[in-house]
Short mmCIF file of C-alpha atoms in Angstrom, two decimals:
data_model
loop_
_atom_site.label_atom_id
_atom_site.label_comp_id
_atom_site.label_asym_id
_atom_site.label_seq_id
_atom_site.Cartn_x
_atom_site.Cartn_y
_atom_site.Cartn_z
CA MET A 29 0.00 0.00 0.00
CA THR A 30 1.45 3.35 -1.11
CA ARG A 31 0.19 6.92 -1.02
CA LEU A 32 -1.07 6.40 -4.59
CA ASP A 33 -3.62 3.98 -3.15
CA LEU A 34 -5.13 6.79 -1.07
CA ASN A 35 -8.24 8.52 -2.31
CA THR A 36 -8.35 12.22 -1.51
CA SER A 37 -11.73 11.61 0.15
CA GLU A 38 -9.85 9.69 2.88
CA TYR A 39 -8.42 12.82 4.49
CA ASP A 40 -8.94 16.54 4.83
CA PRO A 41 -7.16 18.52 2.07
CA TYR A 42 -5.02 20.18 4.76
CA TYR A 43 -3.07 16.93 5.18
CA SER A 44 -2.15 16.70 1.49
CA ARG A 45 0.85 18.97 2.23
CA TYR A 46 2.27 16.05 4.23
CA VAL A 47 1.00 13.05 2.29
CA GLU A 48 2.37 14.44 -0.98
CA LYS A 49 5.88 14.65 0.50
CA LEU A 50 6.12 10.86 0.42
CA PRO A 51 7.56 9.09 -2.62
CA GLU A 52 4.67 7.76 -4.69
CA ASN A 53 5.68 4.10 -4.59
CA LEU A 54 7.04 3.84 -1.04
CA PRO A 55 5.00 1.25 0.89
CA LEU A 56 3.40 2.55 4.07
CA ARG A 57 5.12 0.21 6.50
CA GLN A 58 8.48 0.76 4.81
CA SER A 59 8.01 4.54 5.14
CA PHE A 60 8.02 4.12 8.92
CA GLU A 61 11.23 2.08 8.89
CA MET A 62 12.97 4.46 6.48
CA GLY A 63 11.61 7.51 8.29
CA LYS A 64 13.01 6.29 11.58
CA GLY A 65 16.53 6.27 10.19
CA SER A 66 16.06 9.55 8.34
CA VAL A 67 14.69 11.44 11.33
CA VAL A 68 17.29 10.08 13.75
CA GLY A 69 20.16 10.83 11.34
CA PHE A 70 18.82 14.27 10.53
CA PHE A 71 18.39 15.41 14.14
CA LYS A 72 21.70 13.86 15.24
CA GLY A 73 23.34 15.97 12.53
CA ILE A 74 22.02 19.30 13.81
CA PRO A 75 24.93 21.17 15.41
CA GLU A 76 24.44 21.89 19.11
CA ILE A 77 24.61 25.63 18.45
CA LYS A 78 21.55 25.33 16.15
CA GLN A 79 19.40 23.12 18.40
CA ASP A 80 17.89 26.07 20.29
CA TYR A 81 17.88 28.46 17.32
CA ARG A 82 14.64 30.12 16.20
CA TYR A 83 14.54 31.79 12.80
CA ALA A 84 11.77 34.14 13.97
CA GLU A 85 10.05 35.15 17.18
CA LYS A 86 7.44 32.64 18.37
CA LYS A 87 8.81 29.90 16.10
CA TRP A 88 9.86 26.60 17.63
CA ASN A 89 13.49 25.62 17.92
CA CYS A 90 14.81 22.32 16.50
CA LYS A 91 14.35 20.43 19.76
CA GLU A 92 10.77 21.66 20.05
CA ILE A 93 10.11 20.56 16.47
CA LEU A 94 11.37 17.06 17.23
CA GLN A 95 9.14 16.96 20.31
CA HIS A 96 6.28 18.12 18.08
CA LEU A 97 6.99 15.21 15.71
CA VAL A 98 6.84 12.80 18.65
CA ASP A 99 3.61 14.31 19.99
CA THR A 100 1.97 14.36 16.57
CA GLU A 101 2.98 10.77 15.89
CA ARG A 102 1.36 9.72 19.16
CA ILE A 103 -1.87 11.47 18.24
CA PHE A 104 -2.02 10.20 14.66
CA GLN A 105 -1.01 6.70 15.78
CA TYR A 106 -4.00 6.79 18.14
CA ARG A 107 -6.24 7.97 15.32
CA CYS A 108 -4.93 5.20 13.07
CA PHE A 109 -5.56 2.60 15.79
CA ARG A 110 -9.08 3.75 16.63
CA ILE A 111 -10.14 4.05 13.00
CA ALA A 112 -8.53 0.73 12.03
CA ARG A 113 -10.50 -0.95 14.80
CA ASN A 114 -13.63 0.55 13.23
CA ASP A 115 -14.37 2.85 16.16
CA LYS A 116 -16.91 5.32 14.81
CA THR A 117 -16.51 7.81 17.67
CA GLU A 118 -15.47 11.20 16.29
CA LEU A 119 -11.89 12.00 17.25
CA ALA A 120 -11.08 15.49 18.47
CA GLY A 121 -8.47 17.75 16.95
CA PHE A 122 -5.61 19.21 18.96
CA ASP A 123 -3.87 22.54 19.26
CA GLN A 124 -0.21 21.78 18.60
CA ASN A 125 0.89 25.08 20.12
CA ILE A 126 -0.37 24.34 23.63
CA TYR A 127 1.68 21.12 23.70
CA ASN A 128 4.99 22.96 23.39
CA LEU A 129 5.48 24.58 26.79
CA PRO A 130 4.42 21.61 28.97
CA SER A 131 6.57 19.27 26.85
CA MET A 132 9.70 20.91 28.30
CA ALA A 133 11.46 20.13 25.01
CA LYS A 134 13.88 23.01 25.37
CA ALA A 135 15.12 21.52 28.67
CA LYS A 136 15.73 18.09 27.11
CA THR A 137 18.87 17.07 25.32
CA MET A 138 18.74 16.15 21.66
CA GLU A 139 19.74 12.61 22.68
CA GLU A 140 16.75 12.37 25.04
CA LEU A 141 14.39 13.57 22.32
CA ILE A 142 15.82 11.16 19.76
CA PHE A 143 15.42 8.30 22.23
CA GLU A 144 11.78 9.29 22.79
CA PHE A 145 11.21 9.47 19.03
CA LYS A 146 12.68 5.99 18.51
CA ILE A 147 10.45 4.47 21.21
CA VAL A 148 7.31 6.06 19.74
CA ARG A 149 8.33 5.02 16.21
CA GLU A 150 8.81 1.40 17.29
CA SER A 151 5.31 1.51 18.76
CA SER A 152 3.92 2.84 15.47
CA ILE A 153 5.71 0.13 13.51
CA SER A 154 4.34 -2.52 15.86
CA LEU A 155 0.83 -1.13 15.48
CA LEU A 156 1.02 -1.07 11.67
CA ASN A 157 2.38 -4.61 11.60
CA SER A 158 -0.59 -5.76 13.69
CA LEU A 159 -3.14 -4.32 11.25
CA ARG A 160 -4.40 -5.83 8.02
CA ASP A 161 -4.48 -3.69 4.89
CA ASP A 162 -8.28 -3.87 5.01
CA ASP A 163 -8.25 -2.44 8.56
CA LEU A 164 -6.20 0.49 7.30
CA LYS A 165 -8.89 1.32 4.74
CA ASN A 166 -11.48 2.02 7.45
CA ILE A 167 -12.63 5.63 7.55
CA GLY A 168 -13.60 7.61 10.62
CA ILE A 169 -13.94 11.25 11.57
CA ALA A 170 -10.94 13.13 13.02
CA ASN A 171 -10.83 16.85 13.69
CA GLY A 172 -14.20 17.29 12.00
CA GLY A 173 -13.30 15.60 8.72
CA PRO A 174 -12.98 12.15 7.20
CA MET A 175 -9.77 10.23 7.79
CA SER A 176 -8.84 6.68 6.96
CA ALA A 177 -6.52 4.76 9.22
CA ARG A 178 -3.95 4.63 6.43
CA ALA A 179 -4.23 8.39 5.80
CA ALA A 180 -3.48 8.98 9.49
CA ALA A 181 -0.40 6.78 9.16
CA PHE A 182 0.80 8.37 5.91
CA THR A 183 0.38 11.79 7.52
CA ILE A 184 2.88 10.85 10.24
CA THR A 185 5.72 10.10 7.86
CA GLY A 186 4.92 12.92 5.44
CA HIS A 187 4.73 15.35 8.35
CA GLU A 188 8.26 14.53 9.45
CA ILE A 189 9.59 15.10 5.92
CA TRP A 190 7.82 18.47 5.79
CA HIS A 191 9.44 19.56 9.06
CA MET A 192 12.91 18.31 8.16
CA GLU A 193 12.73 20.27 4.89
CA THR A 194 11.66 23.37 6.83
CA ILE A 195 14.55 22.98 9.27
CA ALA A 196 17.04 22.50 6.44
CA GLU A 197 15.73 25.62 4.69
CA LYS A 198 15.22 27.99 7.62
CA TYR A 199 17.34 26.79 10.53
CA LEU A 200 20.58 25.35 9.19
#
């Protein structure tokens, strides 16, 4: 299953900015394995002097962005799980900005954040490996719009690419 198998009716158009970052023929489960190595390598390569850098006022620093990737993966993993299990309860949205301060990301080391990312990613991989392709086609409602379990999963790995590109362009 690749992003080309997704129908645009499976997710809100907002998420296309992330989904379209993925290579067309990269299988979903493989995107999580590859993404794990890419994210870890990318964030390990950020010089210490740049880890707390903000390119503009009120923008997150690199450590806060990695924490954001972890938090978002947890939320979208939960969405994927609930929808794959055919839970028809509408899933609430979340305000990513209120997660930043209580996360204490700026007080964590890059190594601590990378460790947290790897643990969450292994959990996502385990979840995806426990689901059948047919389960991933289930559609629910998340943040007021339709979302398939597979769209939630593809959003996770596309989202990390989007943020790494932003960091490379504006932070490094």
